[in-house]
PDB file of C-alpha atoms in Angstrom:
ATOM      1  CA  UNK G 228      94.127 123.880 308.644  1.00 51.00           C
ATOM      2  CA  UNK G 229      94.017 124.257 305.062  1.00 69.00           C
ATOM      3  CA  UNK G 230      93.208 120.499 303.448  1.00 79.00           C
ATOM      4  CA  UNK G 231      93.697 119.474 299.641  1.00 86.00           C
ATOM      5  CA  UNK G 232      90.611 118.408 298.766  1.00 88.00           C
ATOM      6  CA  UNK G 233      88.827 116.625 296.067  1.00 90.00           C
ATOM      7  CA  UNK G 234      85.007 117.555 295.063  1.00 89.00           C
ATOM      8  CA  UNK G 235      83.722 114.755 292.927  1.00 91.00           C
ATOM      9  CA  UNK G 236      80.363 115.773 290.952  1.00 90.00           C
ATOM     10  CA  UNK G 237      78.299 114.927 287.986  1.00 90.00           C
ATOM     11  CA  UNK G 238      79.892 117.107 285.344  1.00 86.00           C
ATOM     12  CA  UNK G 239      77.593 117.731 282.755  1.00 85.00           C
ATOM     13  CA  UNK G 240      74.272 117.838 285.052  1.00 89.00           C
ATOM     14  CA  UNK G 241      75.815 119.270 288.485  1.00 90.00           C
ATOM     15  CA  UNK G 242      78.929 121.365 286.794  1.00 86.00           C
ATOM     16  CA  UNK G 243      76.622 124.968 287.341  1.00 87.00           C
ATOM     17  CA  UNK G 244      75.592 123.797 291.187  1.00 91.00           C
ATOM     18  CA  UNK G 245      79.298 123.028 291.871  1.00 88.00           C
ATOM     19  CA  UNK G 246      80.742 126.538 290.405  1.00 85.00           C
ATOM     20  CA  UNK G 247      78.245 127.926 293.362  1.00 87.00           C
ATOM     21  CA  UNK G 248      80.071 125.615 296.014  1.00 87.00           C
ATOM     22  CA  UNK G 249      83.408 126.630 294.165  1.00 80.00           C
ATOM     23  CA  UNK G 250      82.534 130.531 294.202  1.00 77.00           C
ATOM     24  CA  UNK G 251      81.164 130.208 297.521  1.00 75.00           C
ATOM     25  CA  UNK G 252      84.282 132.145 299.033  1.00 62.00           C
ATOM     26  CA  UNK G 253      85.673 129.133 301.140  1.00 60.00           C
ATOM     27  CA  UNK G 254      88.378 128.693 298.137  1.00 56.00           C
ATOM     28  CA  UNK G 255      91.169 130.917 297.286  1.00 49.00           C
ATOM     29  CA  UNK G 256      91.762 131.450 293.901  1.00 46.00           C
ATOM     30  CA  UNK G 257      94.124 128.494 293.693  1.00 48.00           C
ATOM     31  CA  UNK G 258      91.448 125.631 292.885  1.00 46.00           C
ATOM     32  CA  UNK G 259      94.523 123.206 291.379  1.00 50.00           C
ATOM     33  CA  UNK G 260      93.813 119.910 292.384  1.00 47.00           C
ATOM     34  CA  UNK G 261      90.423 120.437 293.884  1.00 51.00           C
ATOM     35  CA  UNK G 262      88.431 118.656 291.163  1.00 52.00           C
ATOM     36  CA  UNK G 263      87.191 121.598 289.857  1.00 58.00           C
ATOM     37  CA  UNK G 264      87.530 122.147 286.157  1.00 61.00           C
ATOM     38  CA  UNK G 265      86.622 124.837 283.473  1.00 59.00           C
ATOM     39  CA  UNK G 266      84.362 123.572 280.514  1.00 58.00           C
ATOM     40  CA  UNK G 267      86.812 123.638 277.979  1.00 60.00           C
ATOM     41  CA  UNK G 268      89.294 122.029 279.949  1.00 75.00           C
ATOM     42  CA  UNK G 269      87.039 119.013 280.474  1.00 74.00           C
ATOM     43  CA  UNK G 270      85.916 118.813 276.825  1.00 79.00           C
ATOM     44  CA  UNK G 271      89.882 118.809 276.532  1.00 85.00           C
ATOM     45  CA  UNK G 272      90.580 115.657 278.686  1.00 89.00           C
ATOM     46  CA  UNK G 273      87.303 114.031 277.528  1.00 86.00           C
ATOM     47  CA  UNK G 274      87.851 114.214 273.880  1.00 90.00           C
ATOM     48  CA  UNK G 275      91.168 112.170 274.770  1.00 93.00           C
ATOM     49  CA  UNK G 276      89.148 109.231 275.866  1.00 94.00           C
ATOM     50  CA  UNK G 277      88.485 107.618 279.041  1.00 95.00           C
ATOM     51  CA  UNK G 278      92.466 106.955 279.647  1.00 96.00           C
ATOM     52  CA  UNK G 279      92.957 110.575 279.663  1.00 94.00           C
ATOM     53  CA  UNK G 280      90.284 110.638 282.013  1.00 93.00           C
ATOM     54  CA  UNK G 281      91.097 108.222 284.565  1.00 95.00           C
ATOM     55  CA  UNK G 282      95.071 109.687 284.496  1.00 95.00           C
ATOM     56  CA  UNK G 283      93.222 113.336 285.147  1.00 91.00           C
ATOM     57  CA  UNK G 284      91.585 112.009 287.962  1.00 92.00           C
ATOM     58  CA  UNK G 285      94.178 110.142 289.406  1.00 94.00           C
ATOM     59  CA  UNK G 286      96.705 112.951 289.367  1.00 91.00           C
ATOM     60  CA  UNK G 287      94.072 115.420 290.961  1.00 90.00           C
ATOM     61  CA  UNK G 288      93.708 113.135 294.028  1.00 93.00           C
ATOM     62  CA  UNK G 289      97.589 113.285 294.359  1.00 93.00           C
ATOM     63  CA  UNK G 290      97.611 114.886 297.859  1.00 91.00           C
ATOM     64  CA  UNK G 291      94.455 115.137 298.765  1.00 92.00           C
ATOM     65  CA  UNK G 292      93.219 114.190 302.589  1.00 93.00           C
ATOM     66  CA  UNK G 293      89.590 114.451 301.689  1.00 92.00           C
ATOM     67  CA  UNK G 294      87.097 113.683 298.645  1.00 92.00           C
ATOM     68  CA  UNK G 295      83.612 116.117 298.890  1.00 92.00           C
ATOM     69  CA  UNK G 296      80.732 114.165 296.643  1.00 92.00           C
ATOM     70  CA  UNK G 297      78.732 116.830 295.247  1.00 93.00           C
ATOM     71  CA  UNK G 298      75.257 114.965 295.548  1.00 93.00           C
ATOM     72  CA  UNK G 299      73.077 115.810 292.872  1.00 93.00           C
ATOM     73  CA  UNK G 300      69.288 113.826 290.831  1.00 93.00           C
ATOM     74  CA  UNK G 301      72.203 111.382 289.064  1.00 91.00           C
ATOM     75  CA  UNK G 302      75.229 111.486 290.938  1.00 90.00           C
ATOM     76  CA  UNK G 303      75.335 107.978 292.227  1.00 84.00           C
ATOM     77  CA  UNK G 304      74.683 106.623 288.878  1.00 85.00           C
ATOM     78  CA  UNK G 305      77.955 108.104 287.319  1.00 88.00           C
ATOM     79  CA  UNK G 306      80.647 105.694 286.142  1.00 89.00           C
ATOM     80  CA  UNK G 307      83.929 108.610 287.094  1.00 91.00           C
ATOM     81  CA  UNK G 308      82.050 109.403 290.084  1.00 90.00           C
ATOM     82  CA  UNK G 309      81.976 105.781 291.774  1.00 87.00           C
ATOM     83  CA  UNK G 310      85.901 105.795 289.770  1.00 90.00           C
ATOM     84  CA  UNK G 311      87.098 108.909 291.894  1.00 92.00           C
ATOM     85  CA  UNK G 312      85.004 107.335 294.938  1.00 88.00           C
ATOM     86  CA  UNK G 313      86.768 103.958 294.576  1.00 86.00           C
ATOM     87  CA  UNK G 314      90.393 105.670 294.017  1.00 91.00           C
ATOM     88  CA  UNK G 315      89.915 108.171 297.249  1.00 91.00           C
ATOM     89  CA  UNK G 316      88.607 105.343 299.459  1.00 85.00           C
ATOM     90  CA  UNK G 317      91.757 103.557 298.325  1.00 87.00           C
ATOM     91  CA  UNK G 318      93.765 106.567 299.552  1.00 92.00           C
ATOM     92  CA  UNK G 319      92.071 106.741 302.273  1.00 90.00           C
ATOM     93  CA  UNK G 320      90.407 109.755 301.822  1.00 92.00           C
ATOM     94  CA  UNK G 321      88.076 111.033 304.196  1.00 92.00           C
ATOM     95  CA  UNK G 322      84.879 111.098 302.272  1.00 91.00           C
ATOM     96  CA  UNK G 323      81.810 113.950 302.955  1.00 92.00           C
ATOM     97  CA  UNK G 324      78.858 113.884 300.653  1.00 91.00           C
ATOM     98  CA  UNK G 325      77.056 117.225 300.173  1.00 94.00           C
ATOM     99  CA  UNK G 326      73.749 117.546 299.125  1.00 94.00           C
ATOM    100  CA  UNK G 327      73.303 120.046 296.185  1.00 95.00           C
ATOM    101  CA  UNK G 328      70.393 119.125 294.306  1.00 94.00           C
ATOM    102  CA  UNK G 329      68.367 122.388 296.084  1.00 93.00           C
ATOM    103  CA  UNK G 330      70.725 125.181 294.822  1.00 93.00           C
ATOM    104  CA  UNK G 331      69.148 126.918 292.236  1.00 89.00           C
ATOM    105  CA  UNK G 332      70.309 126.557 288.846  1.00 87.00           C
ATOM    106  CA  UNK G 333      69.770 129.228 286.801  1.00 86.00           C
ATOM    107  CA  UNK G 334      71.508 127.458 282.873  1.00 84.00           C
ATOM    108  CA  UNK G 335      68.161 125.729 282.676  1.00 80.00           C
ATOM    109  CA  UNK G 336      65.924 128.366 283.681  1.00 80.00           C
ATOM    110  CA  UNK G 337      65.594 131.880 284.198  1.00 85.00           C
ATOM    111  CA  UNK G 338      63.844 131.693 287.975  1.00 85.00           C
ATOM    112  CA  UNK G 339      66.462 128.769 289.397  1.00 86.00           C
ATOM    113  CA  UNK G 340      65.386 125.037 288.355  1.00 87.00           C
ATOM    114  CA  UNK G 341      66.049 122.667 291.520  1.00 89.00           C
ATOM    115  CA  UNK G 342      66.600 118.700 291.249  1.00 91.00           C
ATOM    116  CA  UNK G 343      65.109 115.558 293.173  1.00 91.00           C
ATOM    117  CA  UNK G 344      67.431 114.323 295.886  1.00 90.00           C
ATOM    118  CA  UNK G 345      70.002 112.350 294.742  1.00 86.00           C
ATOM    119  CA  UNK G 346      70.607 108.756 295.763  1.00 81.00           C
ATOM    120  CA  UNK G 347      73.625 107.983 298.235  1.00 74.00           C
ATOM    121  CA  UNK G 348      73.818 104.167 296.959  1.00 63.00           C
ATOM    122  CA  UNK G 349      77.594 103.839 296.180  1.00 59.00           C
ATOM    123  CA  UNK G 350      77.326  99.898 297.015  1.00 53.00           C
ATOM    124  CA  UNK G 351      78.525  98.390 294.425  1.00 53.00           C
ATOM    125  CA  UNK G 352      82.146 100.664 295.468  1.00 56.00           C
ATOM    126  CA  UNK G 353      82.197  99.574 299.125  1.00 59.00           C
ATOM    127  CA  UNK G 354      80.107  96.586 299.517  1.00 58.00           C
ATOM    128  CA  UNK G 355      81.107  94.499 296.263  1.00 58.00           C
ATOM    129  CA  UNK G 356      84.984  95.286 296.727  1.00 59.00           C
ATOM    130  CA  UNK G 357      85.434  95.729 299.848  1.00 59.00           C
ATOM    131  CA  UNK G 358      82.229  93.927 302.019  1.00 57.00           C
ATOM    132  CA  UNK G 359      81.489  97.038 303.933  1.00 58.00           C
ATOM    133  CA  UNK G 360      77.852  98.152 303.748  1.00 54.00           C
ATOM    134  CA  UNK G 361      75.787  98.834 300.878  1.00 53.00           C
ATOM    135  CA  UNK G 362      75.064 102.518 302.131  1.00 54.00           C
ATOM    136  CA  UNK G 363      77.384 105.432 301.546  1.00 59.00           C
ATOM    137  CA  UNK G 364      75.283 107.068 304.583  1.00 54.00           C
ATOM    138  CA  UNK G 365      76.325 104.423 306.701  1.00 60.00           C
ATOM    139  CA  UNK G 366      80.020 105.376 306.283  1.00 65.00           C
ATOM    140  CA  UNK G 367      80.545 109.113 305.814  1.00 81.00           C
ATOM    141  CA  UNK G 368      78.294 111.487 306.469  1.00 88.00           C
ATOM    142  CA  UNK G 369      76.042 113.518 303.850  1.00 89.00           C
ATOM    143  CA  UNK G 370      74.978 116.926 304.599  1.00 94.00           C
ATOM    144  CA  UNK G 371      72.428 119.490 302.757  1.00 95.00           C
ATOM    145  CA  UNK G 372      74.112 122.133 301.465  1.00 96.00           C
ATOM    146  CA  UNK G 373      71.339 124.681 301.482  1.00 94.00           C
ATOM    147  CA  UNK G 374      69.536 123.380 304.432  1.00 96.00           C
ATOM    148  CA  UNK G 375      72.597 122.658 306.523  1.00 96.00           C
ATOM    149  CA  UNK G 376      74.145 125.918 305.460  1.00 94.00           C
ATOM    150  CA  UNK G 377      77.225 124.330 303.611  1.00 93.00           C
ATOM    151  CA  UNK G 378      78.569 128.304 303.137  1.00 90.00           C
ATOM    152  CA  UNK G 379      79.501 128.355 306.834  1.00 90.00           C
ATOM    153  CA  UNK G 380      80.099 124.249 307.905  1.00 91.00           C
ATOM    154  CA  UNK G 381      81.774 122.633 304.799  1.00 90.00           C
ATOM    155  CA  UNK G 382      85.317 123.520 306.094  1.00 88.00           C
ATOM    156  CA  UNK G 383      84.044 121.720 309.634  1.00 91.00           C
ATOM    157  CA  UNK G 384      82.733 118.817 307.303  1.00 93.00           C
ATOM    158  CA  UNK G 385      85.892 118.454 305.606  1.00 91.00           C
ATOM    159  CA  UNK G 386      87.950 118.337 309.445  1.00 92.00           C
ATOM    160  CA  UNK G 387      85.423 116.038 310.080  1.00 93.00           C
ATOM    161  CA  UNK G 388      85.668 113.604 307.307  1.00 92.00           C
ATOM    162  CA  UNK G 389      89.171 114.355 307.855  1.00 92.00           C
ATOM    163  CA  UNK G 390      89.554 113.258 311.478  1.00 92.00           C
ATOM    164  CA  UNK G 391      87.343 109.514 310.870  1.00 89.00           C
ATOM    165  CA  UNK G 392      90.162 108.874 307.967  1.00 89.00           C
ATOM    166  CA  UNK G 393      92.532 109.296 310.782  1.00 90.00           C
ATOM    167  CA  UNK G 394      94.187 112.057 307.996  1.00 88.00           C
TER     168      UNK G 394
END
């Protein structure tokens, strides 16, 4: 079953690592909706301010059954991130998180740099608002995308996130 879904990343640092998720060929060419935007589209919306921003955000989760958090070094520590986070787990959104720190990108270096893992600490989303606990690992799942070959499972990680929303 096809699923609108939402992939929430660190633009700036993660926006090369997510084109490879995007161009994986699990996507037909209609990506409307999925969270995935061009550069000069998001230099568009940004330069509008943060109220652009949020409204962006909030009309690309419009239909969606499940949010994919493209985990990479600084991901947890990004203010839209824990924003489209908060707003999907409002929805009730099925959430995944997806490792992606270990695909090579290649902006920064000619041979394919690779980042630390990122942290998984969204607390201060689920915890602080809501009193569940601190770790985001303790309520979806987080997968490696490299080592957990996200090419051939993300579609079953998205069913699965899918099915614990009850979506």
């Amino acid at each position: 079953m096809a699923r609108k879904t939402f992939f929430s990343f660190h633009y700036e640092r993660d926006s090369w690592r997510a084109a490879q998720v995007r161009n994986s060929g699990l996507f037909n060419s209609n990506l409307e909706g999925t969270g995935f935007i061009d550069k000069a589209q998001w230099e568009t919306i940004e330069s509008q301010g943060n109220p652009a921003i949020k409204s962006w955000i909030d009309k690309q989760l419009i239909g969606t059954s499940v949010t994919v958090v493209l985990i990479g070094a600084e991901t947890s520590s990004r203010y839209w991130v824990k924003y489209e986070l908060e707003e999907s787990f409002k929805r009730g959104n099925g959430i995944v998180g997806v490792y992606i720190n270990t695909i090579k990108d290649y902006t920064r270096d000619r041979n394919g740099t690779i980042d630390p893992k990122g942290d998984t600490l969204f607390g201060s989303i689920f915890k602080d608002k809501y009193g569940y606990p601190k770790y985001f690992y303790e309520l979806y799942k987080v997968y490696d995308w490299e080592t957990q070959n996200g090419r051939a499972n993300l579609s079953t990680w998205i069913e699965e996130a899918a099915a614990k929303a009850g979506r």
